Amino acid sequence: MADRILPLVCPCLFGEDIRNEPKKLMELTPCKSSTSDDEASSSSLGGRAQGLLGMAMAPVARFQQQRAEEAARRERAAALMDGMNMKLLQSRGSIPVRIALSRDSAMVTYQSLNGTSESGVISLAIVREVKPVVSGGILRSQTPVPMQWMIVADDETLKLEAPTESVKEQWMTTIADLAKRQAEAKVQRKMGYTRKKLHELDERKKEAERRKAEVLKTCGSGGMKHTAAAMMNRR
């Protein structure tokens, strides 16, 4: 203990290093603050929590978006269900008609307004294209004819002239969207029917195998087994 105290009391006896030692003893080693680490950890946890919340809310956001899109689609379809007076364009001239979307959004109907018997129905499930009528030919540039548009189906092409360009765009956009959905629904129905038939065939095969196994259990060996198999394969 004395050898530690004496240099401090009489530093002149021990040189410059001893004079500086009190300063060294008085100097405090800075402590590393945990504030920055806490903030980084808190930020990381907050980011992960926000990410998890976003993942949890994503299905809800998609559902809400789908509901909004479906509501807008129904609103557009309802406007077409009210019908619109247009001109049916034919090779022999134009005929005033009333065109409308059916209440189930599956068909487009038209009926003449001048007393003739011109009328028709087009199923949207067989519509291949909805596009504007264009002028010009192969050697000339084709340009859309104002207010004219057409519905191209598997067995019929309906050319119409709307009263305004905005009405034309409204009908083209809505009919094209509904036709696409009808075609997709048709494909889904076919796929569902195919799956059902395959399931039925599989069940019938399993039932036949089960019956065959039961018959074979009741028969002896040798020819009786072949006879039972032949009986089971007979329709």
mmCIF file of C-alpha atoms in Angstrom:
data_model
loop_
_atom_site.group_PDB
_atom_site.id
_atom_site.type_symbol
_atom_site.label_atom_id
_atom_site.label_comp_id
_atom_site.label_asym_id
_atom_site.label_seq_id
_atom_site.Cartn_x
_atom_site.Cartn_y
_atom_site.Cartn_z
ATOM 1 C CA MET A 1 0.000 0.000 0.000
ATOM 2 C CA ALA A 2 2.889 2.375 0.914
ATOM 3 C CA ASP A 3 4.520 1.892 -2.453
ATOM 4 C CA ARG A 4 1.283 3.138 -4.087
ATOM 5 C CA ILE A 5 0.726 6.128 -1.759
ATOM 6 C CA LEU A 6 4.314 7.459 -1.599
ATOM 7 C CA PRO A 7 4.650 8.283 -5.293
ATOM 8 C CA LEU A 8 1.426 10.229 -5.102
ATOM 9 C CA VAL A 9 2.602 12.248 -2.070
ATOM 10 C CA CYS A 10 6.143 12.940 -3.406
ATOM 11 C CA PRO A 11 5.972 12.727 -7.171
ATOM 12 C CA CYS A 12 9.319 14.532 -7.534
ATOM 13 C CA LEU A 13 11.072 11.383 -6.406
ATOM 14 C CA PHE A 14 9.567 9.165 -9.095
ATOM 15 C CA GLY A 15 9.632 11.186 -12.326
ATOM 16 C CA GLU A 16 7.166 12.488 -14.918
ATOM 17 C CA ASP A 17 5.145 9.300 -15.298
ATOM 18 C CA ILE A 18 4.153 9.398 -11.670
ATOM 19 C CA ARG A 19 3.039 13.032 -11.984
ATOM 20 C CA ASN A 20 0.662 12.057 -14.753
ATOM 21 C CA GLU A 21 -0.757 9.075 -12.931
ATOM 22 C CA PRO A 22 -3.308 11.059 -10.883
ATOM 23 C CA LYS A 23 -4.634 12.409 -14.156
ATOM 24 C CA LYS A 24 -4.897 8.891 -15.483
ATOM 25 C CA LEU A 25 -6.708 7.825 -12.374
ATOM 26 C CA MET A 26 -9.085 10.755 -12.708
ATOM 27 C CA GLU A 27 -9.834 10.021 -16.345
ATOM 28 C CA LEU A 28 -13.047 8.057 -16.715
ATOM 29 C CA THR A 29 -13.394 5.424 -19.351
ATOM 30 C CA PRO A 30 -16.476 6.299 -21.354
ATOM 31 C CA CYS A 31 -19.240 3.778 -20.999
ATOM 32 C CA LYS A 32 -20.953 2.535 -24.104
ATOM 33 C CA SER A 33 -24.509 3.750 -24.105
ATOM 34 C CA SER A 34 -27.195 1.169 -24.680
ATOM 35 C CA THR A 35 -29.593 3.761 -26.050
ATOM 36 C CA SER A 36 -28.538 3.271 -29.681
ATOM 37 C CA ASP A 37 -28.730 -0.518 -29.374
ATOM 38 C CA ASP A 38 -32.168 -0.265 -27.795
ATOM 39 C CA GLU A 39 -33.350 2.014 -30.573
ATOM 40 C CA ALA A 40 -31.993 -0.329 -33.258
ATOM 41 C CA SER A 41 -33.610 -3.330 -31.579
ATOM 42 C CA SER A 42 -36.885 -1.465 -31.201
ATOM 43 C CA SER A 43 -36.753 -0.398 -34.850
ATOM 44 C CA SER A 44 -36.072 -3.973 -35.957
ATOM 45 C CA LEU A 45 -38.949 -5.333 -33.893
ATOM 46 C CA GLY A 46 -41.221 -2.605 -35.202
ATOM 47 C CA GLY A 47 -40.258 -3.427 -38.780
ATOM 48 C CA ARG A 48 -40.948 -7.127 -38.277
ATOM 49 C CA ALA A 49 -44.270 -6.403 -36.600
ATOM 50 C CA GLN A 50 -45.247 -4.099 -39.431
ATOM 51 C CA GLY A 51 -44.266 -6.756 -41.971
ATOM 52 C CA LEU A 52 -46.338 -9.417 -40.201
ATOM 53 C CA LEU A 53 -49.279 -7.043 -39.977
ATOM 54 C CA GLY A 54 -48.966 -6.304 -43.687
ATOM 55 C CA MET A 55 -48.949 -10.028 -44.496
ATOM 56 C CA ALA A 56 -52.006 -10.579 -42.316
ATOM 57 C CA MET A 57 -53.875 -7.671 -43.889
ATOM 58 C CA ALA A 58 -52.963 -8.561 -47.502
ATOM 59 C CA PRO A 59 -55.867 -11.035 -47.984
ATOM 60 C CA VAL A 60 -58.269 -8.489 -46.518
ATOM 61 C CA ALA A 61 -56.971 -5.809 -48.883
ATOM 62 C CA ARG A 62 -57.323 -8.150 -51.868
ATOM 63 C CA PHE A 63 -60.855 -9.063 -50.809
ATOM 64 C CA GLN A 64 -61.813 -5.409 -50.467
ATOM 65 C CA GLN A 65 -60.314 -4.641 -53.876
ATOM 66 C CA GLN A 66 -62.223 -7.527 -55.460
ATOM 67 C CA ARG A 67 -65.449 -6.321 -53.852
ATOM 68 C CA ALA A 68 -64.868 -2.811 -55.177
ATOM 69 C CA GLU A 69 -64.127 -4.126 -58.675
ATOM 70 C CA GLU A 70 -67.211 -6.343 -58.623
ATOM 71 C CA ALA A 71 -69.397 -3.454 -57.460
ATOM 72 C CA ALA A 72 -68.063 -1.262 -60.278
ATOM 73 C CA ARG A 73 -68.662 -4.085 -62.762
ATOM 74 C CA ARG A 74 -72.267 -4.509 -61.614
ATOM 75 C CA GLU A 75 -72.816 -0.779 -61.902
ATOM 76 C CA ARG A 76 -71.508 -0.727 -65.478
ATOM 77 C CA ALA A 77 -73.596 -3.763 -66.378
ATOM 78 C CA ALA A 78 -76.740 -2.211 -64.880
ATOM 79 C CA ALA A 79 -76.332 0.779 -67.184
ATOM 80 C CA LEU A 80 -76.309 -1.550 -70.205
ATOM 81 C CA MET A 81 -79.348 -3.456 -68.960
ATOM 82 C CA ASP A 82 -81.383 -0.281 -69.358
ATOM 83 C CA GLY A 83 -80.679 -0.515 -73.091
ATOM 84 C CA MET A 84 -79.634 1.991 -75.753
ATOM 85 C CA ASN A 85 -80.928 2.975 -79.170
ATOM 86 C CA MET A 86 -78.326 2.327 -81.865
ATOM 87 C CA LYS A 87 -78.107 1.531 -85.557
ATOM 88 C CA LEU A 88 -77.616 -2.026 -86.756
ATOM 89 C CA LEU A 89 -75.213 -1.863 -89.703
ATOM 90 C CA GLN A 90 -75.949 -4.297 -92.520
ATOM 91 C CA SER A 91 -74.879 -4.642 -96.136
ATOM 92 C CA ARG A 92 -78.264 -3.319 -97.294
ATOM 93 C CA GLY A 93 -78.218 -0.333 -94.947
ATOM 94 C CA SER A 94 -78.714 0.549 -91.303
ATOM 95 C CA ILE A 95 -81.684 -0.297 -89.086
ATOM 96 C CA PRO A 96 -82.565 1.479 -85.818
ATOM 97 C CA VAL A 97 -82.524 -1.051 -82.998
ATOM 98 C CA ARG A 98 -82.753 -1.215 -79.243
ATOM 99 C CA ILE A 99 -79.764 -3.085 -77.822
ATOM 100 C CA ALA A 100 -79.621 -4.252 -74.213
ATOM 101 C CA LEU A 101 -77.746 -6.540 -71.853
ATOM 102 C CA SER A 102 -79.744 -9.389 -70.320
ATOM 103 C CA ARG A 103 -80.477 -9.344 -66.589
ATOM 104 C CA ASP A 104 -77.997 -12.147 -65.935
ATOM 105 C CA SER A 105 -75.265 -10.332 -67.911
ATOM 106 C CA ALA A 106 -74.928 -13.400 -70.147
ATOM 107 C CA MET A 107 -76.436 -12.179 -73.428
ATOM 108 C CA VAL A 108 -76.806 -9.134 -75.655
ATOM 109 C CA THR A 109 -80.189 -8.713 -77.309
ATOM 110 C CA TYR A 110 -81.338 -6.347 -80.030
ATOM 111 C CA GLN A 111 -84.771 -5.545 -81.468
ATOM 112 C CA SER A 112 -85.647 -3.315 -84.409
ATOM 113 C CA LEU A 113 -87.542 -0.062 -83.760
ATOM 114 C CA ASN A 114 -89.024 0.559 -87.206
ATOM 115 C CA GLY A 115 -91.597 -2.215 -87.192
ATOM 116 C CA THR A 116 -89.460 -4.839 -88.927
ATOM 117 C CA SER A 117 -88.829 -8.254 -87.440
ATOM 118 C CA GLU A 118 -85.090 -7.728 -87.126
ATOM 119 C CA SER A 119 -83.958 -9.132 -83.770
ATOM 120 C CA GLY A 120 -81.334 -11.375 -82.303
ATOM 121 C CA VAL A 121 -79.423 -12.658 -79.297
ATOM 122 C CA ILE A 122 -75.689 -13.149 -78.830
ATOM 123 C CA SER A 123 -74.321 -15.203 -75.945
ATOM 124 C CA LEU A 124 -71.326 -13.512 -74.366
ATOM 125 C CA ALA A 125 -69.785 -16.924 -73.688
ATOM 126 C CA ILE A 126 -69.061 -17.332 -77.428
ATOM 127 C CA VAL A 127 -67.922 -13.750 -78.079
ATOM 128 C CA ARG A 128 -64.370 -13.803 -79.419
ATOM 129 C CA GLU A 129 -63.753 -10.087 -79.837
ATOM 130 C CA VAL A 130 -65.237 -6.647 -79.258
ATOM 131 C CA LYS A 131 -63.582 -3.969 -81.375
ATOM 132 C CA PRO A 132 -64.191 -0.766 -83.335
ATOM 133 C CA VAL A 133 -65.198 -0.810 -86.988
ATOM 134 C CA VAL A 134 -62.285 0.406 -89.106
ATOM 135 C CA SER A 135 -62.091 1.897 -92.579
ATOM 136 C CA GLY A 136 -59.396 1.197 -95.138
ATOM 137 C CA GLY A 137 -57.985 -1.998 -96.529
ATOM 138 C CA ILE A 138 -54.867 -4.114 -96.735
ATOM 139 C CA LEU A 139 -52.910 -1.506 -98.697
ATOM 140 C CA ARG A 140 -54.224 1.489 -96.740
ATOM 141 C CA SER A 141 -53.910 2.326 -93.079
ATOM 142 C CA GLN A 142 -56.972 1.346 -91.105
ATOM 143 C CA THR A 143 -58.609 3.978 -88.929
ATOM 144 C CA PRO A 144 -61.551 3.538 -86.539
ATOM 145 C CA VAL A 145 -64.880 4.784 -87.853
ATOM 146 C CA PRO A 146 -66.413 7.238 -85.360
ATOM 147 C CA MET A 147 -69.174 5.730 -83.170
ATOM 148 C CA GLN A 148 -69.107 2.342 -84.964
ATOM 149 C CA TRP A 149 -68.166 -0.914 -83.247
ATOM 150 C CA MET A 150 -68.722 -4.650 -83.569
ATOM 151 C CA ILE A 151 -69.221 -7.830 -81.569
ATOM 152 C CA VAL A 152 -67.531 -10.863 -83.148
ATOM 153 C CA ALA A 153 -68.966 -14.191 -81.954
ATOM 154 C CA ASP A 154 -68.407 -17.760 -83.104
ATOM 155 C CA ASP A 155 -71.362 -17.769 -85.486
ATOM 156 C CA GLU A 156 -72.270 -14.090 -85.920
ATOM 157 C CA THR A 157 -70.795 -10.605 -86.243
ATOM 158 C CA LEU A 158 -72.904 -7.702 -85.031
ATOM 159 C CA LYS A 159 -71.967 -4.235 -86.313
ATOM 160 C CA LEU A 160 -73.489 -1.248 -84.553
ATOM 161 C CA GLU A 161 -73.340 2.522 -84.529
ATOM 162 C CA ALA A 162 -73.680 4.254 -81.165
ATOM 163 C CA PRO A 163 -75.185 7.738 -80.746
ATOM 164 C CA THR A 164 -71.907 9.133 -79.348
ATOM 165 C CA GLU A 165 -68.275 8.129 -79.092
ATOM 166 C CA SER A 166 -68.490 7.911 -75.281
ATOM 167 C CA VAL A 167 -71.449 5.520 -75.501
ATOM 168 C CA LYS A 168 -69.472 3.414 -77.960
ATOM 169 C CA GLU A 169 -66.503 3.188 -75.570
ATOM 170 C CA GLN A 170 -68.807 2.412 -72.637
ATOM 171 C CA TRP A 171 -70.466 -0.497 -74.420
ATOM 172 C CA MET A 172 -67.258 -1.855 -75.922
ATOM 173 C CA THR A 173 -65.410 -1.862 -72.593
ATOM 174 C CA THR A 174 -68.261 -3.377 -70.581
ATOM 175 C CA ILE A 175 -69.206 -6.036 -73.139
ATOM 176 C CA ALA A 176 -65.553 -7.075 -73.563
ATOM 177 C CA ASP A 177 -65.115 -7.417 -69.791
ATOM 178 C CA LEU A 178 -68.329 -9.404 -69.339
ATOM 179 C CA ALA A 179 -67.529 -11.627 -72.331
ATOM 180 C CA LYS A 180 -64.141 -12.457 -70.838
ATOM 181 C CA ARG A 181 -65.732 -13.424 -67.529
ATOM 182 C CA GLN A 182 -68.372 -15.544 -69.270
ATOM 183 C CA ALA A 183 -65.687 -17.370 -71.263
ATOM 184 C CA GLU A 184 -63.685 -18.025 -68.080
ATOM 185 C CA ALA A 185 -66.809 -19.313 -66.320
ATOM 186 C CA LYS A 186 -67.500 -21.604 -69.284
ATOM 187 C CA VAL A 187 -63.998 -23.069 -69.050
ATOM 188 C CA GLN A 188 -64.413 -23.576 -65.305
ATOM 189 C CA ARG A 189 -67.727 -25.383 -65.865
ATOM 190 C CA LYS A 190 -66.100 -27.680 -68.419
ATOM 191 C CA MET A 191 -63.230 -28.423 -66.062
ATOM 192 C CA GLY A 192 -65.664 -29.136 -63.241
ATOM 193 C CA TYR A 193 -67.713 -31.459 -65.474
ATOM 194 C CA THR A 194 -64.559 -33.300 -66.567
ATOM 195 C CA ARG A 195 -63.403 -33.731 -62.973
ATOM 196 C CA LYS A 196 -66.836 -35.027 -62.011
ATOM 197 C CA LYS A 197 -66.893 -37.592 -64.836
ATOM 198 C CA LEU A 198 -63.368 -38.777 -64.016
ATOM 199 C CA HIS A 199 -64.346 -39.143 -60.372
ATOM 200 C CA GLU A 200 -67.442 -41.137 -61.343
ATOM 201 C CA LEU A 201 -65.393 -43.436 -63.593
ATOM 202 C CA ASP A 202 -62.867 -43.968 -60.821
ATOM 203 C CA GLU A 203 -65.618 -44.806 -58.342
ATOM 204 C CA ARG A 204 -67.194 -47.255 -60.802
ATOM 205 C CA LYS A 205 -63.822 -48.915 -61.340
ATOM 206 C CA LYS A 206 -63.264 -49.244 -57.597
ATOM 207 C CA GLU A 207 -66.755 -50.685 -57.149
ATOM 208 C CA ALA A 208 -66.165 -53.226 -59.918
ATOM 209 C CA GLU A 209 -62.870 -54.265 -58.346
ATOM 210 C CA ARG A 210 -64.554 -54.613 -54.964
ATOM 211 C CA ARG A 211 -67.341 -56.792 -56.381
ATOM 212 C CA LYS A 212 -64.826 -58.881 -58.276
ATOM 213 C CA ALA A 213 -62.818 -59.468 -55.109
ATOM 214 C CA GLU A 214 -65.960 -60.514 -53.218
ATOM 215 C CA VAL A 215 -66.936 -62.996 -55.934
ATOM 216 C CA LEU A 216 -63.442 -64.469 -56.066
ATOM 217 C CA LYS A 217 -63.524 -65.040 -52.325
ATOM 218 C CA THR A 218 -66.608 -67.228 -52.683
ATOM 219 C CA CYS A 219 -65.156 -69.286 -55.552
ATOM 220 C CA GLY A 220 -62.658 -72.078 -55.501
ATOM 221 C CA SER A 221 -59.306 -72.085 -57.246
ATOM 222 C CA GLY A 222 -58.584 -72.816 -60.899
ATOM 223 C CA GLY A 223 -61.391 -72.541 -63.421
ATOM 224 C CA MET A 224 -63.892 -71.082 -61.002
ATOM 225 C CA LYS A 225 -61.734 -67.973 -60.653
ATOM 226 C CA HIS A 226 -61.642 -67.497 -64.407
ATOM 227 C CA THR A 227 -65.394 -68.017 -64.577
ATOM 228 C CA ALA A 228 -65.966 -65.432 -61.864
ATOM 229 C CA ALA A 229 -63.698 -62.947 -63.603
ATOM 230 C CA ALA A 230 -65.569 -63.435 -66.864
ATOM 231 C CA MET A 231 -68.886 -62.928 -65.104
ATOM 232 C CA MET A 232 -67.679 -59.691 -63.541
ATOM 233 C CA ASN A 233 -66.392 -58.320 -66.835
ATOM 234 C CA ARG A 234 -69.700 -59.030 -68.560
ATOM 235 C CA ARG A 235 -71.867 -55.935 -68.954
#
